[in-house]
Amino acid sequence: MILSLMFFDMAYWFYLITAILYIGNWIFRRDWIGSTATVMTFIALFANTMILVARTFESGHAPFSNLYESMVLFVWAMAIGYLVMEFKYKVKVVGAVVMTLAFIAMIAASKLPYRFQSIERLNPALQSIWLEIHVFTTFIGYAGFAIAFGLSIMYLVKNRMEERGAKVSLIDSFPQSSVLDELSYKCIMWGFPFLTTGIITGAYWANNAWGTYWSWDPKETWSLITWFIYAAYLHARVTRGWRGKRAAWLSIIGFLAVIFLYWGVSFVLPGLHAYA
Amino acid sequence: MEKIEKQEVKILQTIGDKIWAFFNSLKLTLTVLLSLAVVSIIGTVVEQGKPLEFYAKTYGERISSYVLTLGFHDMYHAWWFFTLLVFLAANIIVCTIDRFPQKWKASLEKRVDVAPQFIKNLGNSASFTVNTINGGDVFSVKNRVIEILKKKRYKIKNTDVSDGAAVFAWKGTAGRFGSDIVHVSLITILTGAIIGSFFGFKDYISINENETVNAPKSNFQVRLDKFWLDYYESGEIKQYNSQLTVVENGKDVLSKKIWVNEPLKYKGVWFYQSNYGMAYDRIKEARLVLKDKKKNQIIGEPFVVKWLEPFKIPGTNLAVNLAGFVSDFGFDEKTKQIYPRSPEHNNPAIQVIVYDNEKPISGPWLFLNYPEIFATIPNTNYDLIFMGYQGLQYTGLSMTKDPGTNIVWIGSIIMALGFILAFFIFNKKVWGRIQKAENGVDIYIGGMINKNKIMFEREFSEITACLKTEVTQK
């Protein structure tokens, strides 16, 4: 039995339980469910960390070299990001959305074709310290965007309720729309500089490995597209007529671009990043 | 005359103002950023830089003519894509120049004495009254306000006013300039990219082992001393390595082992391990053996013949010279020329010149896959059999010179600095006003932050809570 796979199975179920607990906390509003959910997040995160640790020992390199490993890293960063937010801002309802996203990501990772999961030796181009730096920073960025995506959806729902003055008890327990807006901004304030660092470290690495820091490879181009969208988001927040709803839509579109950048490009568009 | 000139100046001024106003717009920023995002997609869907026939085949005559006219086949160099980038750059420059002086002035300005109404209108504010009995004289309250704010690491200015005192506290002013610094960094990176596209070049060279090749557009040569592969235990390729030597004016000046991720750098030119392979037109050495024609038997041991080094076959009067090689033998009927059908070693053949007592007697092509063809040496009892060969490794090197690269990296570092300021340092300002009231002191306190409001709300309520308890307790 490969240890990392065992931990993966554990983390998979733990994240499912975590998501259910947060949803339970949201629907039934019992403190004990909420506290259990938080404890469960820690347990899931521990199992998640162990996947990465075990994988490192099994493969002999940092576990960032294919789609499966990067998904595990993505969920890991998301869970940590969420926990930080929960402790700082005490917004457990958000966990119902974010942890569901984390679990969906785990499902996606488990459904990957075998060739994207198996432990691979690093090919010549990947043997560089920049692999670790580039992938790690990129995925902190992605995780920030994922959480922002969840928050922006909550914002739009909440905002609509507030505008109509409608009372739906499930939505009432959401934080105020202004708080949701601030929180998703906060997440993008993490995501954007890390995505940028990911792009720049990638460029630096490419310059060392391929002889050019930018070659309009589909992955590079899509990372730039994503960058443009989030740059627009940051400016939308200070532009009359774009604050609030439109900005939230940009955050959602931005994350859809991230998904395409991350999965779509790997499966649909051929290029230098074919391996991940 | 003068009047007309003045008018002209005026018209030019208004045109200038209009252009300035056009670029000094956040809506333009959003439009350009989102347009860039959308059009960039095209370039990932339409394959870039293929031969023109490719597009006709893929999209049909009509659509492909649109594709080519609009430059979708080389989108990122199309004039309209470039125009969008120019718009973005102009937008960034104008917005930054327009806003910076005001921001700078505002950041230097420290208005200490503000009206209570100003404080009440701030994003976060509180006001309360302290009884004289609880020790509420203006001076001691002011000092406590200052103490609390100092503990929170604010910088402080205060002044006494006619009916009380005023305090202004601030921190993180540099955070306001994060966006400007990011804008400067973006322009720097674009400048680096433009310099690279004008003064840089890319090329490719392949060098056989022990050969020296002129580096294109440079005044030095590069020699490949050795090429080899490293393998994992499992047999997968771990790394491609080339041992290179730079030769200048006939002298070896620099020797370096390069691999993917570790280029050779000399005089601003970088050489990258790009690919490798076996030469298609020459080999290192071939293994041959003699066969007795009549007995159909191998004679003696096989012998190794090096490329272009005549070799005397032991026990005979014969000598051979390995003079030609093609990796995939082809023969053109019309020109009677031998040529390689492909660089793949599908049908390797060597040409061997055979000498009898130093007189050339034949020069047959011998085939590895078909050892019997042309094997016979005329007027002797021997067949010459081609048994194997060792190919000549070559290494393929990408070569680039890009004087803009360092500017791009400098821009990147500036950008990182800008991000730290913009996203992790927040400009907070707190105003306090302490006023004598009938039987005590009125305290007004209020503050604002440039972003990250939730965090500041908490800090501000901590400050006011702290103030309330401390001031009333003492």
Short mmCIF file of C-alpha atoms in Angstrom, two decimals, chain B:
data_model
loop_
_atom_site.label_atom_id
_atom_site.label_comp_id
_atom_site.label_asym_id
_atom_site.label_seq_id
_atom_site.Cartn_x
_atom_site.Cartn_y
_atom_site.Cartn_z
CA MET B 1 -0.99 87.32 -36.39
CA GLU B 2 -0.52 87.05 -32.70
CA LYS B 3 -4.16 86.32 -32.23
CA ILE B 4 -4.07 83.38 -34.61
CA GLU B 5 -1.05 81.93 -32.90
CA LYS B 6 -2.72 82.19 -29.57
CA GLN B 7 -5.77 80.49 -30.98
CA GLU B 8 -3.66 77.69 -32.36
CA VAL B 9 -2.00 77.20 -29.02
CA LYS B 10 -5.39 77.11 -27.42
CA ILE B 11 -6.70 74.51 -29.86
CA LEU B 12 -3.61 72.40 -29.33
CA GLN B 13 -4.07 72.75 -25.62
CA THR B 14 -7.65 71.60 -25.75
CA ILE B 15 -6.69 68.67 -27.95
CA GLY B 16 -3.94 67.83 -25.50
CA ASP B 17 -6.36 68.11 -22.60
CA LYS B 18 -8.80 65.85 -24.36
CA ILE B 19 -6.17 63.21 -25.03
CA TRP B 20 -5.00 63.48 -21.44
CA ALA B 21 -8.54 63.15 -20.17
CA PHE B 22 -9.14 60.16 -22.44
CA PHE B 23 -6.18 58.28 -21.00
CA ASN B 24 -6.78 59.53 -17.48
CA SER B 25 -9.69 57.18 -16.96
CA LEU B 26 -10.22 54.06 -14.92
CA LYS B 27 -13.00 53.02 -17.27
CA LEU B 28 -10.41 52.94 -20.03
CA THR B 29 -8.23 50.77 -17.80
CA LEU B 30 -11.06 48.30 -17.34
CA THR B 31 -11.91 48.33 -21.05
CA VAL B 32 -8.32 47.74 -22.12
CA LEU B 33 -7.59 45.06 -19.50
CA LEU B 34 -10.74 43.12 -20.33
CA SER B 35 -10.18 43.53 -24.10
CA LEU B 36 -6.66 42.21 -23.70
CA ALA B 37 -8.02 39.27 -21.74
CA VAL B 38 -10.62 38.45 -24.39
CA VAL B 39 -8.42 38.85 -27.46
CA SER B 40 -5.56 36.91 -25.89
CA ILE B 41 -7.84 33.89 -25.92
CA ILE B 42 -7.85 33.95 -29.72
CA GLY B 43 -4.14 33.31 -29.80
CA THR B 44 -4.51 30.19 -27.68
CA VAL B 45 -7.27 28.80 -29.90
CA VAL B 46 -5.78 29.62 -33.31
CA GLU B 47 -2.43 27.92 -33.62
CA GLN B 48 0.32 30.51 -33.83
CA GLY B 49 3.12 30.88 -36.32
CA LYS B 50 2.26 27.99 -38.64
CA PRO B 51 2.92 28.11 -42.39
CA LEU B 52 0.16 29.89 -44.30
CA GLU B 53 -1.11 26.71 -45.98
CA PHE B 54 -1.91 25.32 -42.54
CA TYR B 55 -4.61 27.92 -42.00
CA ALA B 56 -6.19 27.38 -45.39
CA LYS B 57 -6.34 23.66 -44.67
CA THR B 58 -7.73 24.07 -41.15
CA TYR B 59 -10.23 26.88 -41.65
CA GLY B 60 -10.99 26.83 -45.36
CA GLU B 61 -10.10 29.51 -47.88
CA ARG B 62 -12.53 32.20 -46.77
CA ILE B 63 -12.14 32.10 -43.02
CA SER B 64 -8.40 31.68 -43.29
CA SER B 65 -8.16 34.88 -45.32
CA TYR B 66 -9.84 36.71 -42.41
CA VAL B 67 -7.55 34.95 -39.95
CA LEU B 68 -4.52 36.09 -41.90
CA THR B 69 -5.75 39.65 -42.53
CA LEU B 70 -6.49 40.19 -38.86
CA GLY B 71 -3.18 38.63 -37.94
CA PHE B 72 -4.70 35.93 -35.75
CA HIS B 73 -1.95 33.57 -36.89
CA ASP B 74 0.64 35.78 -35.22
CA MET B 75 -1.68 37.48 -32.83
CA TYR B 76 0.68 38.70 -30.17
CA HIS B 77 2.60 40.63 -32.79
CA ALA B 78 -0.45 41.94 -34.61
CA TRP B 79 -0.64 45.72 -34.87
CA TRP B 80 -3.96 45.94 -33.03
CA PHE B 81 -2.71 43.82 -30.15
CA PHE B 82 0.28 46.09 -29.96
CA THR B 83 -2.07 49.09 -30.03
CA LEU B 84 -3.96 47.71 -27.03
CA LEU B 85 -0.68 47.40 -25.16
CA VAL B 86 0.23 50.97 -26.09
CA PHE B 87 -3.16 52.12 -24.80
CA LEU B 88 -2.55 50.25 -21.57
CA ALA B 89 0.88 51.80 -21.19
CA ALA B 90 -0.41 55.31 -21.94
CA ASN B 91 -3.29 54.75 -19.54
CA ILE B 92 -0.93 53.64 -16.79
CA ILE B 93 1.47 56.52 -17.35
CA VAL B 94 -1.20 59.23 -17.52
CA CYS B 95 -3.17 57.94 -14.52
CA THR B 96 -0.05 57.64 -12.41
CA ILE B 97 1.32 61.05 -13.35
CA ASP B 98 -2.08 62.64 -12.83
CA ARG B 99 -2.68 61.21 -9.37
CA PHE B 100 0.78 61.05 -7.91
CA PRO B 101 1.43 64.73 -7.00
CA GLN B 102 -1.87 65.01 -5.16
CA LYS B 103 -1.20 61.80 -3.30
CA TRP B 104 2.29 62.91 -2.42
CA LYS B 105 1.08 66.23 -1.11
CA ALA B 106 -1.71 64.58 0.86
CA SER B 107 0.71 62.16 2.42
CA LEU B 108 2.98 64.98 3.57
CA GLU B 109 0.14 67.05 4.88
CA LYS B 110 -0.60 66.38 8.53
CA ARG B 111 -3.77 68.18 9.54
CA VAL B 112 -3.82 67.89 13.28
CA ASP B 113 -6.48 70.37 14.22
CA VAL B 114 -9.75 69.19 12.69
CA ALA B 115 -13.31 69.96 13.67
CA PRO B 116 -15.33 67.40 15.68
CA GLN B 117 -17.73 67.21 12.74
CA PHE B 118 -14.90 66.06 10.46
CA ILE B 119 -14.10 63.27 12.91
CA LYS B 120 -17.75 62.22 13.15
CA ASN B 121 -17.93 61.89 9.37
CA LEU B 122 -15.00 59.49 9.15
CA GLY B 123 -15.57 55.82 8.31
CA ASN B 124 -14.96 54.85 11.90
CA SER B 125 -15.70 57.24 14.73
CA ALA B 126 -16.71 57.38 18.35
CA SER B 127 -17.28 60.06 20.89
CA PHE B 128 -17.82 60.02 24.61
CA THR B 129 -17.52 62.19 27.66
CA VAL B 130 -15.33 61.72 30.73
CA ASN B 131 -16.32 63.23 34.07
CA THR B 132 -13.92 65.60 35.75
CA ILE B 133 -14.22 63.41 38.84
CA ASN B 134 -12.66 60.54 36.95
CA GLY B 135 -9.57 62.56 36.27
CA GLY B 136 -10.71 63.95 32.98
CA ASP B 137 -8.61 67.02 32.39
CA VAL B 138 -7.63 67.77 28.83
CA PHE B 139 -3.92 67.28 29.30
CA SER B 140 -4.04 63.83 30.90
CA VAL B 141 -6.66 62.57 28.46
CA LYS B 142 -4.55 63.73 25.56
CA ASN B 143 -1.54 61.91 26.91
CA ARG B 144 -3.50 58.72 27.29
CA VAL B 145 -4.80 58.94 23.75
CA ILE B 146 -1.24 59.39 22.54
CA GLU B 147 0.00 56.50 24.67
CA ILE B 148 -2.61 54.10 23.33
CA LEU B 149 -1.94 55.09 19.73
CA LYS B 150 1.81 54.83 20.25
CA LYS B 151 1.35 51.30 21.57
CA LYS B 152 -0.37 50.51 18.29
CA ARG B 153 2.72 51.88 16.53
CA TYR B 154 1.18 55.01 15.15
CA LYS B 155 3.26 58.08 14.52
CA ILE B 156 1.79 61.03 16.27
CA LYS B 157 1.44 64.80 16.05
CA ASN B 158 -0.50 66.81 18.57
CA THR B 159 -1.32 70.36 19.35
CA ASP B 160 -3.17 72.33 21.97
CA VAL B 161 -6.15 74.29 20.75
CA SER B 162 -8.11 76.98 22.51
CA ASP B 163 -10.66 74.73 24.15
CA GLY B 164 -8.70 71.51 24.34
CA ALA B 165 -6.24 69.46 22.32
CA ALA B 166 -5.99 67.72 18.96
CA VAL B 167 -4.13 64.55 18.05
CA PHE B 168 -3.32 63.13 14.66
CA ALA B 169 -1.87 59.65 14.31
CA TRP B 170 -0.88 57.81 11.16
CA LYS B 171 0.99 54.79 9.90
CA GLY B 172 1.66 52.91 6.70
CA THR B 173 1.79 55.99 4.48
CA ALA B 174 4.08 54.14 2.09
CA GLY B 175 1.24 51.70 1.41
CA ARG B 176 -0.52 54.42 -0.56
CA PHE B 177 2.25 54.40 -3.14
CA GLY B 178 2.21 50.67 -3.75
CA SER B 179 0.01 51.04 -6.81
CA ASP B 180 2.25 53.74 -8.28
CA ILE B 181 5.30 51.56 -7.81
CA VAL B 182 3.51 48.63 -9.48
CA HIS B 183 2.66 50.93 -12.39
CA VAL B 184 6.29 52.01 -12.71
CA SER B 185 7.33 48.35 -12.65
CA LEU B 186 4.90 47.48 -15.44
CA ILE B 187 6.29 50.22 -17.64
CA THR B 188 9.81 48.99 -16.82
CA ILE B 189 8.91 45.45 -17.85
CA LEU B 190 7.31 46.65 -21.08
CA THR B 191 10.44 48.71 -21.80
CA GLY B 192 12.59 45.62 -21.25
CA ALA B 193 10.38 43.62 -23.60
CA ILE B 194 10.61 46.30 -26.31
CA ILE B 195 14.39 46.55 -25.98
CA GLY B 196 14.60 42.78 -26.25
CA SER B 197 12.49 42.69 -29.39
CA PHE B 198 14.64 45.35 -31.08
CA PHE B 199 18.14 44.45 -29.97
CA GLY B 200 17.87 40.78 -29.19
CA PHE B 201 18.04 37.74 -31.43
CA LYS B 202 17.41 34.04 -31.34
CA ASP B 203 19.22 31.35 -33.26
CA TYR B 204 19.98 27.69 -33.24
CA ILE B 205 23.19 25.78 -33.80
CA SER B 206 23.99 22.13 -33.77
CA ILE B 207 27.53 20.97 -33.08
CA ASN B 208 28.99 17.51 -33.57
CA GLU B 209 31.29 16.17 -30.92
CA ASN B 210 34.80 17.60 -31.17
CA GLU B 211 33.69 20.14 -33.73
CA THR B 212 33.94 23.90 -33.50
CA VAL B 213 31.21 26.09 -34.91
CA ASN B 214 31.00 29.85 -35.44
CA ALA B 215 28.43 31.38 -33.17
CA PRO B 216 26.03 33.33 -35.39
CA LYS B 217 26.19 37.14 -35.08
CA SER B 218 29.10 36.85 -32.68
CA ASN B 219 32.86 36.92 -33.00
CA PHE B 220 33.65 33.67 -31.26
CA GLN B 221 33.28 29.94 -31.75
CA VAL B 222 31.82 27.16 -29.68
CA ARG B 223 33.19 23.63 -29.49
CA LEU B 224 31.35 20.58 -28.24
CA ASP B 225 33.76 18.46 -26.24
CA LYS B 226 31.23 15.88 -25.25
CA PHE B 227 27.55 15.18 -25.16
CA TRP B 228 26.02 12.63 -22.83
CA LEU B 229 22.79 11.62 -21.15
CA ASP B 230 22.20 10.89 -17.50
CA TYR B 231 19.68 8.22 -16.65
CA TYR B 232 17.57 7.38 -13.66
CA GLU B 233 17.95 3.83 -12.34
CA SER B 234 14.60 3.08 -13.93
CA GLY B 235 16.07 3.92 -17.32
CA GLU B 236 14.25 7.20 -17.89
CA ILE B 237 16.34 10.12 -19.09
CA LYS B 238 17.39 12.33 -16.24
CA GLN B 239 19.39 15.02 -17.95
CA TYR B 240 21.00 16.11 -21.23
CA ASN B 241 24.52 17.42 -20.82
CA SER B 242 26.95 19.16 -23.15
CA GLN B 243 30.49 20.04 -22.29
CA LEU B 244 31.11 23.24 -24.25
CA THR B 245 34.16 25.38 -24.80
CA VAL B 246 34.12 28.93 -26.08
CA VAL B 247 36.96 29.63 -28.50
CA GLU B 248 37.94 33.19 -29.25
CA ASN B 249 40.84 34.12 -31.55
CA GLY B 250 41.92 30.51 -31.56
CA LYS B 251 42.13 30.30 -27.81
CA ASP B 252 39.91 28.43 -25.37
CA VAL B 253 38.44 31.11 -23.14
CA LEU B 254 35.65 29.40 -21.25
CA SER B 255 34.63 25.82 -20.59
CA LYS B 256 31.33 24.85 -19.11
CA LYS B 257 29.06 21.86 -18.68
CA ILE B 258 25.55 22.86 -19.60
CA TRP B 259 22.24 21.07 -19.17
CA VAL B 260 18.59 22.00 -19.37
CA ASN B 261 18.17 24.77 -16.80
CA GLU B 262 21.88 25.63 -16.86
CA PRO B 263 22.88 27.62 -19.94
CA LEU B 264 26.30 28.84 -21.00
CA LYS B 265 26.60 32.61 -20.92
CA TYR B 266 29.27 34.46 -22.85
CA LYS B 267 29.29 38.12 -23.89
CA GLY B 268 25.54 38.44 -23.31
CA VAL B 269 24.78 35.43 -25.48
CA TRP B 270 23.14 32.46 -23.81
CA PHE B 271 23.42 28.90 -25.12
CA TYR B 272 20.73 26.47 -24.04
CA GLN B 273 20.63 22.73 -24.21
CA SER B 274 17.78 22.30 -26.63
CA ASN B 275 18.00 18.89 -28.26
CA TYR B 276 20.47 16.26 -29.30
CA GLY B 277 20.89 13.37 -31.64
CA MET B 278 23.10 11.39 -33.95
CA ALA B 279 24.61 13.13 -36.94
CA TYR B 280 23.01 11.98 -40.21
CA ASP B 281 26.04 12.51 -42.42
CA ARG B 282 28.94 11.13 -40.44
CA ILE B 283 29.79 8.66 -37.73
CA LYS B 284 32.51 8.15 -35.21
CA GLU B 285 33.58 4.68 -36.27
CA ALA B 286 32.36 1.54 -38.01
CA ARG B 287 32.92 -2.14 -37.29
CA LEU B 288 33.78 -4.29 -40.30
CA VAL B 289 34.83 -7.86 -40.90
CA LEU B 290 36.20 -9.84 -43.84
CA LYS B 291 34.46 -12.90 -45.16
CA ASP B 292 35.84 -15.65 -47.34
CA LYS B 293 33.78 -15.61 -50.56
CA LYS B 294 34.14 -19.27 -51.38
CA LYS B 295 33.93 -20.82 -47.94
CA ASN B 296 31.34 -18.28 -46.87
CA GLN B 297 33.18 -17.97 -43.59
CA ILE B 298 34.21 -15.04 -41.40
CA ILE B 299 37.93 -14.44 -41.40
CA GLY B 300 39.53 -13.35 -38.14
CA GLU B 301 38.18 -10.78 -35.74
CA PRO B 302 36.04 -7.77 -36.71
CA PHE B 303 38.02 -4.53 -36.84
CA VAL B 304 37.11 -0.93 -36.04
CA VAL B 305 37.65 1.80 -38.61
CA LYS B 306 37.58 5.41 -37.49
CA TRP B 307 36.03 8.17 -39.61
CA LEU B 308 38.49 9.27 -42.32
CA GLU B 309 41.37 7.39 -40.75
CA PRO B 310 42.70 4.80 -43.22
CA PHE B 311 43.05 1.41 -41.65
CA LYS B 312 45.23 -1.47 -42.80
CA ILE B 313 43.47 -4.81 -42.44
CA PRO B 314 45.83 -7.17 -40.65
CA GLY B 315 47.02 -10.22 -42.60
CA THR B 316 46.16 -8.71 -46.00
CA ASN B 317 47.42 -6.10 -48.43
CA LEU B 318 44.16 -4.27 -48.09
CA ALA B 319 43.41 -0.99 -46.38
CA VAL B 320 40.06 0.75 -45.92
CA ASN B 321 38.97 4.30 -45.36
CA LEU B 322 35.59 5.25 -43.94
CA ALA B 323 34.62 8.14 -46.20
CA GLY B 324 30.85 8.50 -46.22
CA PHE B 325 27.72 7.94 -44.23
CA VAL B 326 24.01 8.46 -44.65
CA SER B 327 21.54 7.71 -41.90
CA ASP B 328 18.70 6.74 -44.23
CA PHE B 329 20.04 5.72 -47.62
CA GLY B 330 18.42 7.28 -50.63
CA PHE B 331 19.47 7.35 -54.28
CA ASP B 332 18.25 9.91 -56.73
CA GLU B 333 17.88 8.19 -60.12
CA LYS B 334 18.12 11.42 -62.09
CA THR B 335 21.14 13.04 -60.54
CA LYS B 336 22.75 9.76 -59.45
CA GLN B 337 23.22 11.31 -56.09
CA ILE B 338 23.16 9.58 -52.76
CA TYR B 339 21.24 11.45 -50.10
CA PRO B 340 19.74 10.84 -46.65
CA ARG B 341 15.96 10.35 -46.82
CA SER B 342 15.67 11.43 -43.20
CA PRO B 343 17.87 12.24 -40.22
CA GLU B 344 16.57 9.03 -38.62
CA HIS B 345 18.95 6.11 -38.69
CA ASN B 346 16.50 3.92 -40.57
CA ASN B 347 18.78 2.55 -43.23
CA PRO B 348 22.33 3.45 -42.32
CA ALA B 349 24.96 3.04 -44.98
CA ILE B 350 28.68 3.74 -45.10
CA GLN B 351 30.98 4.34 -47.98
CA VAL B 352 34.28 2.51 -47.69
CA ILE B 353 37.20 3.15 -49.98
CA VAL B 354 39.22 -0.04 -50.34
CA TYR B 355 42.94 0.13 -51.21
CA ASP B 356 45.12 -2.65 -52.46
CA ASN B 357 48.73 -1.75 -51.74
CA GLU B 358 47.71 1.88 -51.45
CA LYS B 359 45.89 1.85 -54.78
CA PRO B 360 42.16 2.47 -54.53
CA ILE B 361 40.32 -0.44 -56.07
CA SER B 362 36.71 0.16 -55.06
CA GLY B 363 34.41 2.43 -53.05
CA PRO B 364 31.23 0.55 -52.29
CA TRP B 365 28.32 1.65 -50.13
CA LEU B 366 27.65 -0.98 -47.46
CA PHE B 367 24.37 -1.41 -45.69
CA LEU B 368 23.90 -2.39 -42.09
CA ASN B 369 20.48 -3.84 -42.78
CA TYR B 370 21.51 -5.64 -46.00
CA PRO B 371 25.06 -6.90 -45.40
CA GLU B 372 25.28 -8.90 -48.66
CA ILE B 373 24.76 -6.03 -51.11
CA PHE B 374 27.94 -4.68 -52.75
CA ALA B 375 29.99 -6.56 -50.20
CA THR B 376 32.43 -8.07 -52.63
CA ILE B 377 35.92 -6.64 -53.04
CA PRO B 378 36.82 -7.04 -56.72
CA ASN B 379 39.74 -9.28 -57.71
CA THR B 380 40.04 -10.72 -54.22
CA ASN B 381 38.61 -13.58 -52.30
CA TYR B 382 37.02 -11.25 -49.74
CA ASP B 383 33.66 -9.84 -48.93
CA LEU B 384 33.59 -6.80 -46.69
CA ILE B 385 30.77 -6.91 -44.15
CA PHE B 386 29.43 -3.85 -42.32
CA MET B 387 28.68 -5.09 -38.80
CA GLY B 388 27.94 -2.01 -36.77
CA TYR B 389 28.88 1.58 -36.05
CA GLN B 390 29.04 4.19 -33.41
CA GLY B 391 27.25 7.37 -34.39
CA LEU B 392 28.50 10.84 -33.80
CA GLN B 393 26.54 12.71 -31.14
CA TYR B 394 25.55 16.23 -31.84
CA THR B 395 24.03 18.71 -29.48
CA GLY B 396 21.39 21.23 -30.46
CA LEU B 397 21.75 24.59 -28.80
CA SER B 398 19.28 27.43 -28.74
CA MET B 399 21.08 30.68 -28.73
CA THR B 400 19.63 33.94 -27.52
CA LYS B 401 20.77 37.41 -26.82
CA ASP B 402 18.26 39.64 -25.08
CA PRO B 403 19.64 42.83 -23.54
CA GLY B 404 16.13 43.62 -22.25
CA THR B 405 15.99 40.65 -19.91
CA ASN B 406 17.70 42.29 -16.98
CA ILE B 407 15.38 45.27 -17.26
CA VAL B 408 12.46 42.86 -17.06
CA TRP B 409 13.89 41.36 -13.86
CA ILE B 410 14.50 44.78 -12.38
CA GLY B 411 10.89 45.59 -13.19
CA SER B 412 9.80 42.39 -11.50
CA ILE B 413 11.65 43.24 -8.32
CA ILE B 414 10.12 46.71 -8.31
CA MET B 415 6.75 45.09 -8.80
CA ALA B 416 7.26 42.81 -5.81
CA LEU B 417 8.10 45.85 -3.71
CA GLY B 418 4.99 47.60 -5.00
CA PHE B 419 2.82 44.61 -4.14
CA ILE B 420 4.16 44.46 -0.61
CA LEU B 421 3.28 48.12 -0.17
CA ALA B 422 -0.06 47.91 -1.93
CA PHE B 423 -1.40 44.72 -0.42
CA PHE B 424 0.28 44.30 2.93
CA ILE B 425 0.85 47.81 4.22
CA PHE B 426 -2.21 49.90 4.84
CA ASN B 427 -2.41 53.60 5.36
CA LYS B 428 -4.26 54.29 8.59
CA LYS B 429 -5.10 57.69 9.98
CA VAL B 430 -6.66 58.49 13.32
CA TRP B 431 -7.78 61.91 14.52
CA GLY B 432 -8.60 62.67 18.11
CA ARG B 433 -10.03 65.82 19.59
CA ILE B 434 -10.32 66.48 23.26
CA GLN B 435 -12.54 69.34 24.33
CA LYS B 436 -13.45 70.87 27.63
CA ALA B 437 -17.12 70.36 28.41
CA GLU B 438 -19.28 71.57 31.28
CA ASN B 439 -18.26 69.05 33.85
CA GLY B 440 -15.68 66.97 32.10
CA VAL B 441 -14.01 66.35 28.78
CA ASP B 442 -15.54 65.39 25.43
CA ILE B 443 -13.48 62.99 23.39
CA TYR B 444 -13.96 62.61 19.66
CA ILE B 445 -11.97 59.97 17.90
CA GLY B 446 -12.21 58.79 14.34
CA GLY B 447 -10.12 57.05 11.74
CA MET B 448 -9.86 55.73 8.23
CA ILE B 449 -7.88 53.25 6.20
CA ASN B 450 -7.18 53.16 2.47
CA LYS B 451 -8.23 49.52 2.12
CA ASN B 452 -8.87 46.43 4.25
CA LYS B 453 -11.71 48.06 6.17
CA ILE B 454 -12.70 45.07 8.28
CA MET B 455 -9.26 44.81 9.79
CA PHE B 456 -9.29 48.49 10.64
CA GLU B 457 -12.75 48.32 12.15
CA ARG B 458 -11.38 45.85 14.65
CA GLU B 459 -8.28 47.89 15.39
CA PHE B 460 -10.34 51.01 15.79
CA SER B 461 -12.79 49.41 18.20
CA GLU B 462 -9.83 48.10 20.18
CA ILE B 463 -8.46 51.61 20.39
CA THR B 464 -11.75 53.12 21.53
CA ALA B 465 -12.41 50.31 24.02
CA CYS B 466 -8.95 50.75 25.41
CA LEU B 467 -9.44 54.48 25.62
CA LYS B 468 -12.80 54.19 27.34
CA THR B 469 -11.62 51.82 30.05
CA GLU B 470 -8.30 53.54 30.69
CA VAL B 471 -9.62 57.05 30.73
CA THR B 472 -12.57 56.29 32.95
CA GLN B 473 -10.61 54.09 35.34
CA LYS B 474 -7.87 56.56 36.09
#
